[in-house]
Structure formats: C-alpha cells, structure tokens
Amino acid sequence: MTTYVLTVQCPSRRGIVAAVSGFLADHGCNITDAAQFDDTETGRFFARITCTPETGTGLEALREGFVPVAQSFDMDWGIHDAGERMKVLVMVSNFGHCLNDLLYRWRIGALPVDIVGVVSNHHTYQKLVVNHDIPFHHVKVTKENKPEAEARLLSIVEESGAELVVLARYMQILSDGLCQKMSGRIINIHHSFLPSFKGANPYKQAYQRGVKLIGATAHYVTADLDEGPIIEQDTVRVTHAQSPQDYVSLGRDVEAQVLARAVHAHIHRRCFMNDDKTVVFPASPGSYASERMG
C-alpha cells in the first residue's frame, strides 16, 4: 500500500492542524500516523504526518494541491513517498565499527536507503565496500590538497545524487564552506565527553577521571565542528574495574547504535532543525522492521 509522508514547519498559529488534516481528507487520504510539536520558545510549529491515498490521489497532485495551504501559513514543507529510498553517501577513515554496522542494517533492510558510495581517505575498507557492490572512492586528504579534496567530495555528492552524507568516524575536519553548503544534510558521530575531554585519547582521559558513564552523540554538522544540533544520544555504564581499552570497546558499540538511530530518524523524515536544537518525532509503526534476518 502506498504511504505518503507530509512534513511541515512554520510559524505557530491557530488552524494549522485543521487546514492540513482537512486538505488530506478532501484529497482522499487517510491519516495513519501523526506527530506535532509547538515550540513556545521559538514560536515554531512542527508536524510529521503519514497517510494513505484511498482514492488514488497521486503524489504530484497532492504536492500541487497543497501549495495554497502552505503559502497561507508560510510553511517549509514536503510530501514524499515513504517507499522511496533516500540516497546516502558514507564517509569513513580507519575505524570501521560504524561503517560495518550501517552496512549490515542496510543489507537486511533495517535501514531502507540506497548507499550510493563510500568515501575514505584511506584504503582500509575498500575491499569490504566493493564486496557489497558499492562504489568506493579514495580521496586522500592532506594540508596541502584539502581544497581539491573537498571539491572532489562535492563532485561525488553531486554525481551520486546523495541526499545525506554520514560521517561514520571520518577523521577529517570539513571546511566551513562545505558545512554551510550541505547544512542539514551531514550527520556525524562522536563520543559524548565533549567539552570535558578533548583531543587525543578521550576514553583514557575519562578513565583517569573515573567517569561512570560513557556515551555517544550523533548530530548535524555545522561550522561549529562537534557542536551541531543533536539528533540522538545514548550512554553505557562503566565501573572502576574496567580498563581504558574496555571504555573504547564499549564506546564503539554505543557509537554504532546511536549513529544508526540518527540515520533512521533522518531518512524517515522524523528530524527537524530548530535553531541550535532538533525536533525528533517517534518512529511510525513498522518502520524498524527488517526485510530479512541476515
């Protein structure tokens, strides 16, 4: 059965829900799932609605018909076919736990995306990627060639049609210009020790301070490096009996899980930028189901 996803964000005012639901009903669409949030601090309204066209209304007809509603409320909006897979480009360096996790979830259908390529500044995971029949792009990055490397990256994004770039432990800093150009389209993952433990060996620093919680943060990339709007976070408990190496292993596990959840939220259009924060709605029923077990 065809399912459409309608996303809306606009200045908050009376009548938005009535106008949207009335439009869908008038065009033969049955709402199957809906979430909304009115941010009283920013004065913004956010909504995500899934619906099924019971009278055969097509996607383009819905988009065309919704324009007057959107204009009357000054909406930033979109209507998408839920079955259409988002094109994703993954970037990785020498740590493969997040890449391997994403590839597994993609292979079993738990992350319904089209991985259009993997970019790396090393050859470490070339064979792994090629064995999945995914294009592998080696883009060497040095201080001297960084502008040329980023130009190559942008050309890969454009040629592949990538709608989302996932930094799966890609250990290179992107330029301000690239971050601004792709605002809201790049997701990064890192440990959750910032700003306390910066630089090399953050897990060792955490061990030396005797922390009891370690975790990971997935966020949209901005020019503020690791301070972009947070999408997903999680933690795991540690004790005095565990070593710095244990911290690293546990950290890798939680990083992979948090990144996958953030990608899941974005590809299902559940995540909205809200100034320096995000609005992340719950998943629709059935969206975590896998096509196969392995």
Tab-separated table of C-alpha atoms in Angstrom:
chain	number	residue	atom	x	y	z
A	1	MET	CA	0.000	0.000	0.000
A	2	THR	CA	1.299	3.443	-0.925
A	3	THR	CA	2.136	5.701	2.009
A	4	TYR	CA	2.990	9.384	1.856
A	5	VAL	CA	4.884	11.419	4.447
A	6	LEU	CA	3.982	15.081	4.895
A	7	THR	CA	6.407	17.252	6.867
A	8	VAL	CA	5.611	20.782	7.963
A	9	GLN	CA	7.349	23.518	9.894
A	10	CYS	CA	6.119	27.092	10.108
A	11	PRO	CA	5.336	29.950	12.475
A	12	SER	CA	2.858	28.760	15.092
A	13	ARG	CA	-0.725	29.978	14.764
A	14	ARG	CA	-4.275	28.752	15.080
A	15	GLY	CA	-5.750	26.491	12.407
A	16	ILE	CA	-2.691	24.686	11.049
A	17	VAL	CA	-3.761	21.173	12.024
A	18	ALA	CA	-7.296	21.758	10.810
A	19	ALA	CA	-6.079	23.044	7.465
A	20	VAL	CA	-3.658	20.168	6.907
A	21	SER	CA	-5.990	17.384	8.014
A	22	GLY	CA	-8.855	18.911	6.056
A	23	PHE	CA	-6.728	19.056	2.916
A	24	LEU	CA	-5.738	15.410	3.235
A	25	ALA	CA	-9.323	14.313	3.837
A	26	ASP	CA	-10.563	16.330	0.846
A	27	HIS	CA	-7.962	14.599	-1.337
A	28	GLY	CA	-8.926	11.094	-0.250
A	29	CYS	CA	-6.042	10.489	2.135
A	30	ASN	CA	-6.415	8.639	5.432
A	31	ILE	CA	-4.025	9.725	8.187
A	32	THR	CA	-2.299	6.658	9.668
A	33	ASP	CA	0.231	8.329	11.977
A	34	ALA	CA	0.743	11.898	13.148
A	35	ALA	CA	3.088	13.808	15.440
A	36	GLN	CA	3.257	17.523	16.158
A	37	PHE	CA	5.135	19.939	18.383
A	38	ASP	CA	4.593	23.604	19.132
A	39	ASP	CA	7.783	25.244	20.415
A	40	THR	CA	6.684	28.156	22.578
A	41	GLU	CA	10.266	29.464	22.828
A	42	THR	CA	10.951	29.749	19.098
A	43	GLY	CA	7.334	30.229	18.049
A	44	ARG	CA	7.666	27.400	15.530
A	45	PHE	CA	5.245	24.587	14.771
A	46	PHE	CA	6.427	21.174	13.551
A	47	ALA	CA	4.439	18.220	12.243
A	48	ARG	CA	5.006	14.875	10.541
A	49	ILE	CA	2.015	13.019	9.119
A	50	THR	CA	1.812	9.706	7.275
A	51	CYS	CA	-1.232	8.957	5.173
A	52	THR	CA	-2.515	6.529	2.570
A	53	PRO	CA	-4.327	7.702	-0.597
A	54	GLU	CA	-7.580	5.747	-0.579
A	55	THR	CA	-8.971	7.296	-3.771
A	56	GLY	CA	-5.829	7.065	-5.877
A	57	THR	CA	-4.547	10.618	-5.480
A	58	GLY	CA	-1.022	10.810	-6.863
A	59	LEU	CA	1.999	12.391	-5.254
A	60	GLU	CA	2.315	15.262	-7.748
A	61	ALA	CA	-1.382	16.078	-7.434
A	62	LEU	CA	-1.006	16.265	-3.650
A	63	ARG	CA	2.038	18.499	-3.926
A	64	GLU	CA	0.352	20.831	-6.358
A	65	GLY	CA	-2.834	20.986	-4.324
A	66	PHE	CA	-1.022	21.671	-1.057
A	67	VAL	CA	0.720	24.825	-2.300
A	68	PRO	CA	-2.111	27.246	-1.326
A	69	VAL	CA	-2.289	25.735	2.174
A	70	ALA	CA	1.484	26.030	2.593
A	71	GLN	CA	1.528	29.608	1.367
A	72	SER	CA	-1.229	30.695	3.719
A	73	PHE	CA	0.788	29.518	6.738
A	74	ASP	CA	4.285	30.341	5.400
A	75	MET	CA	5.270	26.674	5.597
A	76	ASP	CA	8.542	24.912	4.895
A	77	TRP	CA	7.095	21.584	3.796
A	78	GLY	CA	7.462	18.431	1.762
A	79	ILE	CA	5.382	15.447	0.664
A	80	HIS	CA	7.285	12.253	-0.074
A	81	ASP	CA	6.574	8.656	-0.983
A	82	ALA	CA	7.558	6.656	2.120
A	83	GLY	CA	8.698	3.806	-0.109
A	84	GLU	CA	11.251	5.924	-1.932
A	85	ARG	CA	14.733	5.244	-0.584
A	86	MET	CA	16.966	8.167	0.303
A	87	LYS	CA	20.400	8.186	-1.359
A	88	VAL	CA	23.173	8.107	1.248
A	89	LEU	CA	26.931	8.619	0.942
A	90	VAL	CA	29.054	7.231	3.803
A	91	MET	CA	32.487	8.584	4.753
A	92	VAL	CA	34.988	6.674	6.905
A	93	SER	CA	38.652	6.697	7.891
A	94	ASN	CA	40.356	3.873	9.827
A	95	PHE	CA	37.688	2.972	12.403
A	96	GLY	CA	35.165	0.607	10.815
A	97	HIS	CA	32.638	-0.192	13.544
A	98	CYS	CA	30.051	2.355	12.398
A	99	LEU	CA	30.543	1.521	8.705
A	100	ASN	CA	30.136	-2.214	9.336
A	101	ASP	CA	27.010	-1.616	11.419
A	102	LEU	CA	25.437	0.608	8.753
A	103	LEU	CA	26.234	-1.909	6.009
A	104	TYR	CA	24.652	-4.741	7.999
A	105	ARG	CA	21.493	-2.779	8.746
A	106	TRP	CA	21.323	-1.726	5.091
A	107	ARG	CA	21.798	-5.312	3.902
A	108	ILE	CA	18.925	-6.705	5.999
A	109	GLY	CA	16.632	-3.777	5.214
A	110	ALA	CA	16.622	-2.253	8.698
A	111	LEU	CA	17.936	0.964	7.127
A	112	PRO	CA	15.976	1.284	3.874
A	113	VAL	CA	18.382	3.523	1.963
A	114	ASP	CA	20.405	3.412	-1.222
A	115	ILE	CA	24.085	3.620	-0.272
A	116	VAL	CA	25.422	5.301	-3.394
A	117	GLY	CA	29.050	5.217	-2.337
A	118	VAL	CA	31.660	5.174	0.411
A	119	VAL	CA	34.386	7.824	0.568
A	120	SER	CA	37.562	7.323	2.572
A	121	ASN	CA	40.914	8.996	2.968
A	122	HIS	CA	42.420	5.510	3.397
A	123	HIS	CA	42.183	2.181	1.557
A	124	THR	CA	41.417	0.209	4.737
A	125	TYR	CA	37.807	-0.671	3.877
A	126	GLN	CA	37.987	-0.712	0.108
A	127	LYS	CA	37.589	-4.488	-0.184
A	128	LEU	CA	34.709	-4.560	2.297
A	129	VAL	CA	32.836	-1.874	0.373
A	130	VAL	CA	33.488	-3.339	-3.071
A	131	ASN	CA	32.333	-6.756	-1.854
A	132	HIS	CA	28.975	-5.116	-1.097
A	133	ASP	CA	28.805	-3.879	-4.712
A	134	ILE	CA	29.044	-0.288	-3.520
A	135	PRO	CA	31.299	2.272	-5.256
A	136	PHE	CA	34.418	3.085	-3.227
A	137	HIS	CA	36.116	6.467	-3.578
A	138	HIS	CA	39.588	7.063	-2.174
A	139	VAL	CA	40.098	10.773	-1.583
A	140	LYS	CA	43.440	11.461	0.029
A	141	VAL	CA	43.419	14.499	2.303
A	142	THR	CA	46.500	16.492	3.318
A	143	LYS	CA	47.048	20.045	4.499
A	144	GLU	CA	48.241	20.936	1.023
A	145	ASN	CA	45.380	19.430	-1.021
A	146	LYS	CA	42.366	19.974	1.244
A	147	PRO	CA	40.529	22.381	-1.111
A	148	GLU	CA	40.988	19.965	-4.014
A	149	ALA	CA	39.896	17.024	-1.831
A	150	GLU	CA	36.701	18.810	-0.780
A	151	ALA	CA	35.982	19.752	-4.398
A	152	ARG	CA	36.313	16.063	-5.268
A	153	LEU	CA	33.975	15.167	-2.406
A	154	LEU	CA	31.358	17.644	-3.611
A	155	SER	CA	31.593	16.238	-7.116
A	156	ILE	CA	30.980	12.738	-5.734
A	157	VAL	CA	27.949	14.025	-3.823
A	158	GLU	CA	26.539	15.661	-6.941
A	159	GLU	CA	27.328	12.802	-9.315
A	160	SER	CA	25.851	10.180	-6.980
A	161	GLY	CA	22.777	12.258	-6.168
A	162	ALA	CA	23.430	11.778	-2.440
A	163	GLU	CA	20.784	13.412	-0.257
A	164	LEU	CA	22.554	12.620	3.021
A	165	VAL	CA	26.231	12.280	3.962
A	166	VAL	CA	27.038	10.125	7.001
A	167	LEU	CA	30.393	10.605	8.710
A	168	ALA	CA	30.959	7.097	10.090
A	169	ARG	CA	34.064	8.062	12.071
A	170	TYR	CA	35.553	10.128	9.266
A	171	MET	CA	38.541	11.728	10.955
A	172	GLN	CA	38.912	14.879	8.874
A	173	ILE	CA	37.537	18.333	9.642
A	174	LEU	CA	35.249	19.680	6.941
A	175	SER	CA	35.570	23.323	5.925
A	176	ASP	CA	33.038	25.968	6.972
A	177	GLY	CA	32.041	26.435	3.352
A	178	LEU	CA	31.250	22.753	2.872
A	179	CYS	CA	29.307	22.596	6.145
A	180	GLN	CA	27.215	25.605	5.165
A	181	LYS	CA	26.610	24.313	1.649
A	182	MET	CA	25.312	20.986	2.998
A	183	SER	CA	23.627	22.246	6.158
A	184	GLY	CA	21.153	19.684	7.490
A	185	ARG	CA	22.496	17.008	5.120
A	186	ILE	CA	25.556	15.748	7.029
A	187	ILE	CA	25.377	13.600	10.189
A	188	ASN	CA	28.414	12.997	12.400
A	189	ILE	CA	29.064	10.668	15.351
A	190	HIS	CA	31.488	11.124	18.233
A	191	HIS	CA	31.896	10.302	21.909
A	192	SER	CA	29.881	12.301	24.423
A	193	PHE	CA	32.810	13.585	26.502
A	194	LEU	CA	32.904	16.993	24.861
A	195	PRO	CA	33.707	19.597	26.022
A	196	SER	CA	35.345	17.932	29.056
A	197	PHE	CA	37.808	15.599	27.351
A	198	LYS	CA	39.124	16.979	24.088
A	199	GLY	CA	41.987	15.922	21.866
A	200	ALA	CA	43.698	12.560	21.761
A	201	ASN	CA	42.604	9.542	23.821
A	202	PRO	CA	39.354	10.922	25.298
A	203	TYR	CA	38.497	7.483	26.703
A	204	LYS	CA	41.827	7.333	28.525
A	205	GLN	CA	41.144	10.786	29.945
A	206	ALA	CA	37.716	9.604	31.073
A	207	TYR	CA	39.254	6.525	32.690
A	208	GLN	CA	41.779	8.635	34.555
A	209	ARG	CA	38.970	10.818	35.908
A	210	GLY	CA	36.930	7.798	36.965
A	211	VAL	CA	33.782	8.573	34.982
A	212	LYS	CA	30.849	6.205	35.435
A	213	LEU	CA	29.009	6.930	32.189
A	214	ILE	CA	30.347	6.959	28.650
A	215	GLY	CA	28.294	7.571	25.564
A	216	ALA	CA	27.944	8.875	22.039
A	217	THR	CA	26.315	11.797	20.266
A	218	ALA	CA	25.036	11.982	16.689
A	219	HIS	CA	24.411	15.461	15.333
A	220	TYR	CA	24.093	17.533	12.205
A	221	VAL	CA	27.380	19.010	11.071
A	222	THR	CA	27.780	22.779	11.206
A	223	ALA	CA	30.725	25.140	11.079
A	224	ASP	CA	30.927	24.723	14.876
A	225	LEU	CA	32.565	21.310	14.389
A	226	ASP	CA	31.137	18.953	17.058
A	227	GLU	CA	28.529	21.390	18.334
A	228	GLY	CA	25.808	20.963	15.700
A	229	PRO	CA	22.157	20.236	16.548
A	230	ILE	CA	21.944	16.900	18.381
A	231	ILE	CA	19.805	14.148	16.854
A	232	GLU	CA	20.468	11.137	19.098
A	233	GLN	CA	22.461	10.210	22.209
A	234	ASP	CA	22.940	7.212	24.455
A	235	THR	CA	25.137	6.068	27.329
A	236	VAL	CA	26.547	2.910	28.893
A	237	ARG	CA	27.701	2.473	32.499
A	238	VAL	CA	31.295	1.649	33.382
A	239	THR	CA	32.956	0.848	36.695
A	240	HIS	CA	36.330	1.177	38.386
A	241	ALA	CA	37.134	-2.400	37.331
A	242	GLN	CA	37.210	-1.654	33.614
A	243	SER	CA	40.270	-0.602	31.659
A	244	PRO	CA	40.726	2.216	29.134
A	245	GLN	CA	40.522	-0.450	26.414
A	246	ASP	CA	37.158	-1.565	27.797
A	247	TYR	CA	35.977	2.035	27.584
A	248	VAL	CA	36.988	2.162	23.908
A	249	SER	CA	35.174	-1.089	23.065
A	250	LEU	CA	32.011	-0.078	24.878
A	251	GLY	CA	32.225	3.346	23.273
A	252	ARG	CA	32.408	1.834	19.793
A	253	ASP	CA	29.253	-0.193	20.423
A	254	VAL	CA	27.230	2.791	21.567
A	255	GLU	CA	28.596	4.966	18.758
A	256	ALA	CA	27.363	2.481	16.133
A	257	GLN	CA	23.915	2.254	17.715
A	258	VAL	CA	23.483	5.999	18.121
A	259	LEU	CA	24.582	6.747	14.561
A	260	ALA	CA	22.178	4.153	13.154
A	261	ARG	CA	19.288	5.663	15.127
A	262	ALA	CA	20.149	9.155	13.901
A	263	VAL	CA	20.266	7.989	10.282
A	264	HIS	CA	16.972	6.149	10.794
A	265	ALA	CA	15.338	9.344	12.073
A	266	HIS	CA	16.631	11.411	9.167
A	267	ILE	CA	15.752	9.029	6.336
A	268	HIS	CA	12.215	8.649	7.685
A	269	ARG	CA	11.930	12.446	7.816
A	270	ARG	CA	11.379	12.478	11.565
A	271	CYS	CA	14.034	15.069	12.343
A	272	PHE	CA	13.622	18.844	12.053
A	273	MET	CA	16.211	21.560	12.627
A	274	ASN	CA	15.018	24.004	15.282
A	275	ASP	CA	17.658	26.729	15.680
A	276	ASP	CA	20.523	25.063	17.575
A	277	LYS	CA	18.381	22.058	18.520
A	278	THR	CA	16.306	19.449	16.745
A	279	VAL	CA	12.774	18.136	16.955
A	280	VAL	CA	12.824	14.350	16.551
A	281	PHE	CA	9.443	12.629	16.346
A	282	PRO	CA	8.876	8.959	17.283
A	283	ALA	CA	9.098	6.339	14.551
A	284	SER	CA	5.941	5.306	12.732
A	285	PRO	CA	4.687	1.753	13.379
A	286	GLY	CA	6.579	-0.785	11.289
A	287	SER	CA	9.487	1.461	10.338
A	288	TYR	CA	12.006	-0.624	12.304
A	289	ALA	CA	11.028	-3.877	10.603
A	290	SER	CA	13.731	-5.699	8.612
A	291	GLU	CA	13.219	-7.384	5.277
A	292	ARG	CA	15.291	-10.383	6.349
A	293	MET	CA	17.234	-11.675	9.334
A	294	GLY	CA	20.747	-11.642	7.929
